[in-house]
């Protein structure tokens, strides 16, 4: 492996190439392909978001390194197939950033960030057309690989750009109540495969409208749900600690006793 200074991307690229070397490389790394590494790439992106949410900069440094490794891993596998190399990835994103920021690297000007975002989307549409994509829908280019909550928000935002949107949160909340009522109807129906399918459909509608409410309120759905998860975990662990201090376990308590513990923990926050 060639010598490289600390912080030099060439060092990381050389390490990855060595790990993938059929002659003495790492057996696990050699077994991987794009599809097997993709879940790790997604996981590392979430761990970056988690470090940011916790305001943990040392952890963020480590997690960004892990995420960068994912990029290098994919680029190495592509290079082995003769498709593209890491330098091509860098060149492509540099060209894209210059092309999509004509107000910075060219003579264009925009009145505000919203106008700039509209132009950004227009440039992306032109790029898709130049690449031979025939989908001209306002929803074109919304990846099916996104987490579904994130895809819901993107679909809603795209539709809103052509005017298909509620004016404020009031009708969204009304729609949310409507969807809850429809879920109640299905829950009250006799169980059957058809009823289960309808229930899944109605709960999907409910979640979709909840995401829309967050978008209108300018609340990040992922961030809000992440904080809700952390809050639940914190409170539940505190309940377990109290139960253990009392010489019992959560599973030994009745639901009423558990709810009393929940209220006790909540009151201390």
Short mmCIF file of C-alpha atoms in Angstrom, two decimals:
data_model
loop_
_atom_site.label_atom_id
_atom_site.label_comp_id
_atom_site.label_asym_id
_atom_site.label_seq_id
_atom_site.Cartn_x
_atom_site.Cartn_y
_atom_site.Cartn_z
CA UNK A 1 0.00 0.00 0.00
CA UNK A 2 1.57 3.34 -1.02
CA UNK A 3 2.43 5.81 1.70
CA UNK A 4 0.04 8.73 2.08
CA UNK A 5 -0.24 11.62 4.46
CA UNK A 6 -2.84 11.61 7.24
CA UNK A 7 -6.20 12.79 5.95
CA UNK A 8 -5.32 11.97 2.34
CA UNK A 9 -8.21 10.29 0.51
CA UNK A 10 -5.60 8.27 -1.41
CA UNK A 11 -4.81 6.39 1.81
CA UNK A 12 -8.43 5.35 2.26
CA UNK A 13 -8.71 4.34 -1.38
CA UNK A 14 -5.57 2.23 -1.06
CA UNK A 15 -6.89 0.54 2.08
CA UNK A 16 -10.16 -0.31 0.35
CA UNK A 17 -8.35 -1.66 -2.71
CA UNK A 18 -6.22 -3.85 -0.43
CA UNK A 19 -9.28 -5.18 1.37
CA UNK A 20 -10.80 -6.14 -1.99
CA UNK A 21 -7.59 -7.66 -3.37
CA UNK A 22 -8.27 -11.33 -4.27
CA UNK A 23 -4.66 -12.05 -3.32
CA UNK A 24 -4.68 -11.72 0.46
CA UNK A 25 -7.59 -9.34 0.92
CA UNK A 26 -10.36 -9.63 3.50
CA UNK A 27 -12.69 -12.59 2.77
CA UNK A 28 -15.77 -10.70 4.03
CA UNK A 29 -15.05 -7.61 1.93
CA UNK A 30 -14.41 -9.77 -1.12
CA UNK A 31 -17.82 -11.45 -0.77
CA UNK A 32 -19.74 -8.17 -0.89
CA UNK A 33 -21.50 -6.55 -3.83
CA UNK A 34 -23.60 -3.40 -4.31
CA UNK A 35 -26.78 -4.96 -2.99
CA UNK A 36 -25.20 -6.39 0.16
CA UNK A 37 -23.42 -3.14 1.01
CA UNK A 38 -26.44 -0.89 0.34
CA UNK A 39 -28.09 -1.59 3.74
CA UNK A 40 -24.87 -0.59 5.51
CA UNK A 41 -24.78 2.64 3.51
CA UNK A 42 -28.29 3.50 4.66
CA UNK A 43 -27.46 2.54 8.25
CA UNK A 44 -24.37 4.77 8.29
CA UNK A 45 -26.37 7.73 6.98
CA UNK A 46 -28.81 7.29 9.86
CA UNK A 47 -25.95 7.09 12.34
CA UNK A 48 -24.65 10.41 11.00
CA UNK A 49 -28.10 11.89 11.59
CA UNK A 50 -28.17 10.41 15.09
CA UNK A 51 -24.80 11.97 16.01
CA UNK A 52 -26.05 15.34 14.75
CA UNK A 53 -29.27 14.96 16.73
CA UNK A 54 -27.23 14.26 19.88
CA UNK A 55 -24.90 17.22 19.17
CA UNK A 56 -22.00 14.77 19.49
CA UNK A 57 -19.25 16.18 17.24
CA UNK A 58 -16.61 13.52 18.06
CA UNK A 59 -19.17 10.84 17.14
CA UNK A 60 -20.11 12.82 14.03
CA UNK A 61 -16.47 12.74 12.91
CA UNK A 62 -16.42 8.95 13.26
CA UNK A 63 -19.79 8.44 11.60
CA UNK A 64 -18.87 10.67 8.65
CA UNK A 65 -15.78 8.51 8.21
CA UNK A 66 -17.95 5.39 8.20
CA UNK A 67 -20.23 6.99 5.62
CA UNK A 68 -17.28 8.00 3.47
CA UNK A 69 -16.06 4.42 3.61
CA UNK A 70 -19.37 3.34 2.09
CA UNK A 71 -18.81 5.68 -0.87
CA UNK A 72 -15.28 4.36 -1.31
CA UNK A 73 -16.50 0.75 -1.06
CA UNK A 74 -19.09 1.23 -3.81
CA UNK A 75 -16.60 3.10 -5.99
CA UNK A 76 -14.01 0.33 -5.58
CA UNK A 77 -16.49 -2.33 -6.67
CA UNK A 78 -17.49 -0.21 -9.68
CA UNK A 79 -13.84 0.31 -10.56
CA UNK A 80 -13.26 -3.44 -10.50
CA UNK A 81 -16.05 -3.81 -13.07
CA UNK A 82 -14.66 -1.03 -15.24
CA UNK A 83 -17.78 1.09 -14.71
CA UNK A 84 -16.31 4.13 -12.94
CA UNK A 85 -13.74 5.03 -10.30
CA UNK A 86 -13.77 7.21 -7.20
CA UNK A 87 -12.32 10.14 -9.18
CA UNK A 88 -15.29 9.90 -11.54
CA UNK A 89 -17.65 10.13 -8.56
CA UNK A 90 -15.87 13.27 -7.38
CA UNK A 91 -15.85 14.82 -10.85
CA UNK A 92 -19.56 14.08 -11.30
CA UNK A 93 -20.62 15.73 -8.03
CA UNK A 94 -18.35 18.73 -8.64
CA UNK A 95 -19.85 19.24 -12.10
CA UNK A 96 -23.36 18.83 -10.70
CA UNK A 97 -22.85 21.37 -7.91
CA UNK A 98 -21.48 23.97 -10.34
CA UNK A 99 -24.28 23.29 -12.82
CA UNK A 100 -27.01 23.51 -10.17
CA UNK A 101 -25.69 26.74 -8.63
CA UNK A 102 -25.65 29.19 -11.54
CA UNK A 103 -26.23 32.03 -9.07
CA UNK A 104 -22.89 31.19 -7.42
CA UNK A 105 -20.76 29.99 -10.34
CA UNK A 106 -22.51 31.89 -13.13
CA UNK A 107 -24.51 35.03 -13.82
CA UNK A 108 -27.96 33.89 -12.63
CA UNK A 109 -29.72 35.57 -9.71
CA UNK A 110 -32.77 34.63 -7.65
CA UNK A 111 -35.01 36.72 -5.43
CA UNK A 112 -34.94 34.24 -2.55
CA UNK A 113 -34.23 30.64 -1.53
CA UNK A 114 -37.65 29.51 -2.75
CA UNK A 115 -36.96 30.81 -6.26
CA UNK A 116 -33.57 29.14 -6.19
CA UNK A 117 -35.21 25.83 -5.20
CA UNK A 118 -37.62 26.10 -8.14
CA UNK A 119 -34.66 26.61 -10.47
CA UNK A 120 -32.84 23.67 -8.84
CA UNK A 121 -35.78 21.41 -9.67
CA UNK A 122 -35.90 22.76 -13.23
CA UNK A 123 -32.22 21.94 -13.68
CA UNK A 124 -32.79 18.43 -12.31
CA UNK A 125 -35.68 17.94 -14.75
CA UNK A 126 -33.44 19.07 -17.62
CA UNK A 127 -30.77 16.62 -16.47
CA UNK A 128 -33.28 13.75 -16.46
CA UNK A 129 -34.43 14.71 -19.96
CA UNK A 130 -30.83 14.88 -21.21
CA UNK A 131 -30.26 11.42 -19.74
CA UNK A 132 -33.12 10.10 -21.89
CA UNK A 133 -35.76 9.79 -19.17
CA UNK A 134 -39.24 10.17 -20.63
CA UNK A 135 -41.17 10.68 -17.38
CA UNK A 136 -42.34 14.31 -17.42
CA UNK A 137 -44.56 14.08 -14.33
CA UNK A 138 -44.10 16.59 -11.52
CA UNK A 139 -43.35 13.51 -9.42
CA UNK A 140 -40.54 12.26 -11.67
CA UNK A 141 -37.27 11.52 -9.96
CA UNK A 142 -38.64 10.81 -6.47
CA UNK A 143 -36.62 7.73 -5.56
CA UNK A 144 -38.43 4.55 -4.60
CA UNK A 145 -35.45 3.68 -2.43
CA UNK A 146 -36.19 6.39 0.13
CA UNK A 147 -37.72 5.57 3.50
CA UNK A 148 -41.46 5.71 2.86
CA UNK A 149 -42.07 8.64 5.25
CA UNK A 150 -39.44 10.66 3.40
CA UNK A 151 -40.83 9.65 0.02
CA UNK A 152 -44.31 10.73 1.16
CA UNK A 153 -43.05 14.21 2.01
CA UNK A 154 -41.18 14.50 -1.29
CA UNK A 155 -44.23 13.43 -3.29
CA UNK A 156 -46.36 15.98 -1.43
CA UNK A 157 -43.79 18.73 -1.96
CA UNK A 158 -43.58 17.99 -5.69
CA UNK A 159 -47.38 18.10 -6.03
CA UNK A 160 -47.45 21.36 -4.09
CA UNK A 161 -45.16 23.00 -6.65
CA UNK A 162 -47.93 22.74 -9.25
CA UNK A 163 -50.58 23.98 -6.82
CA UNK A 164 -51.98 20.65 -5.57
CA UNK A 165 -51.80 21.39 -1.86
CA UNK A 166 -53.82 22.59 1.10
CA UNK A 167 -53.32 26.28 1.95
CA UNK A 168 -52.49 25.73 5.64
CA UNK A 169 -52.67 23.19 8.47
CA UNK A 170 -56.42 23.53 9.24
CA UNK A 171 -57.71 21.35 6.35
CA UNK A 172 -54.87 18.91 6.93
CA UNK A 173 -55.96 18.43 10.54
CA UNK A 174 -59.56 18.00 9.37
CA UNK A 175 -58.39 15.35 6.90
CA UNK A 176 -56.42 13.66 9.69
CA UNK A 177 -59.61 13.35 11.78
CA UNK A 178 -61.42 11.96 8.72
CA UNK A 179 -58.75 9.31 8.23
CA UNK A 180 -58.86 8.36 11.94
CA UNK A 181 -62.62 7.85 11.64
CA UNK A 182 -62.10 5.62 8.62
CA UNK A 183 -59.56 3.55 10.55
CA UNK A 184 -62.12 3.19 13.37
CA UNK A 185 -64.70 1.88 10.90
CA UNK A 186 -62.35 -0.83 9.67
CA UNK A 187 -61.27 -1.78 13.19
CA UNK A 188 -64.93 -2.30 14.07
CA UNK A 189 -65.54 -4.54 11.04
CA UNK A 190 -65.40 -8.34 11.36
CA UNK A 191 -61.87 -9.63 10.68
CA UNK A 192 -61.27 -10.98 7.19
CA UNK A 193 -58.53 -10.78 4.54
CA UNK A 194 -60.52 -8.05 2.77
CA UNK A 195 -60.97 -6.07 5.98
CA UNK A 196 -57.26 -6.41 6.79
CA UNK A 197 -56.37 -5.04 3.36
CA UNK A 198 -58.76 -2.10 3.83
CA UNK A 199 -57.33 -1.45 7.31
CA UNK A 200 -53.79 -1.37 5.96
CA UNK A 201 -54.94 1.04 3.26
CA UNK A 202 -56.66 3.36 5.76
CA UNK A 203 -53.73 3.35 8.17
CA UNK A 204 -51.48 4.15 5.21
CA UNK A 205 -53.70 7.12 4.40
CA UNK A 206 -53.53 8.21 8.04
CA UNK A 207 -49.75 8.11 8.08
CA UNK A 208 -49.56 9.92 4.73
CA UNK A 209 -51.72 12.77 6.06
CA UNK A 210 -49.68 12.88 9.29
CA UNK A 211 -46.55 13.37 7.17
CA UNK A 212 -48.37 16.10 5.26
CA UNK A 213 -49.24 17.85 8.53
CA UNK A 214 -45.57 17.79 9.54
CA UNK A 215 -44.60 19.24 6.15
CA UNK A 216 -47.10 22.08 6.48
CA UNK A 217 -45.88 22.74 10.02
CA UNK A 218 -42.28 22.77 8.70
CA UNK A 219 -41.39 19.89 11.03
CA UNK A 220 -38.98 17.23 9.78
CA UNK A 221 -40.86 13.93 9.99
CA UNK A 222 -37.73 11.85 10.53
CA UNK A 223 -36.38 14.18 13.19
CA UNK A 224 -39.72 14.34 14.99
CA UNK A 225 -40.13 10.57 14.99
CA UNK A 226 -36.52 10.10 16.07
CA UNK A 227 -37.08 12.40 19.05
CA UNK A 228 -40.32 10.60 19.89
CA UNK A 229 -38.46 7.27 19.83
CA UNK A 230 -35.72 8.65 22.07
CA UNK A 231 -38.29 10.07 24.49
CA UNK A 232 -40.16 6.77 24.68
CA UNK A 233 -36.92 4.84 25.20
CA UNK A 234 -35.76 7.24 27.92
CA UNK A 235 -39.05 7.04 29.80
CA UNK A 236 -39.44 3.28 29.46
CA UNK A 237 -35.90 2.65 30.72
CA UNK A 238 -36.63 4.94 33.68
CA UNK A 239 -39.77 2.90 34.40
CA UNK A 240 -37.70 -0.29 34.34
CA UNK A 241 -35.21 1.26 36.75
CA UNK A 242 -37.96 2.25 39.19
CA UNK A 243 -39.53 -1.20 39.00
CA UNK A 244 -36.16 -2.83 39.67
CA UNK A 245 -35.54 -0.53 42.63
CA UNK A 246 -38.90 -1.67 44.01
CA UNK A 247 -37.82 -5.29 43.65
CA UNK A 248 -40.03 -6.14 40.70
CA UNK A 249 -40.10 -6.12 36.91
CA UNK A 250 -42.23 -4.41 34.29
CA UNK A 251 -43.73 -7.72 33.19
CA UNK A 252 -44.90 -8.40 36.77
CA UNK A 253 -46.88 -5.15 36.91
CA UNK A 254 -50.43 -4.65 35.70
CA UNK A 255 -51.11 -2.21 32.89
CA UNK A 256 -52.56 0.26 35.40
CA UNK A 257 -49.38 0.03 37.49
CA UNK A 258 -47.24 0.48 34.39
CA UNK A 259 -49.23 3.54 33.34
CA UNK A 260 -48.81 4.97 36.85
CA UNK A 261 -45.04 4.52 36.48
CA UNK A 262 -45.18 6.24 33.07
CA UNK A 263 -46.99 9.21 34.58
CA UNK A 264 -44.46 9.33 37.43
CA UNK A 265 -41.51 9.39 35.05
CA UNK A 266 -43.17 11.94 32.77
CA UNK A 267 -43.84 14.25 35.72
CA UNK A 268 -40.11 14.35 36.54
CA UNK A 269 -39.11 15.60 33.08
#
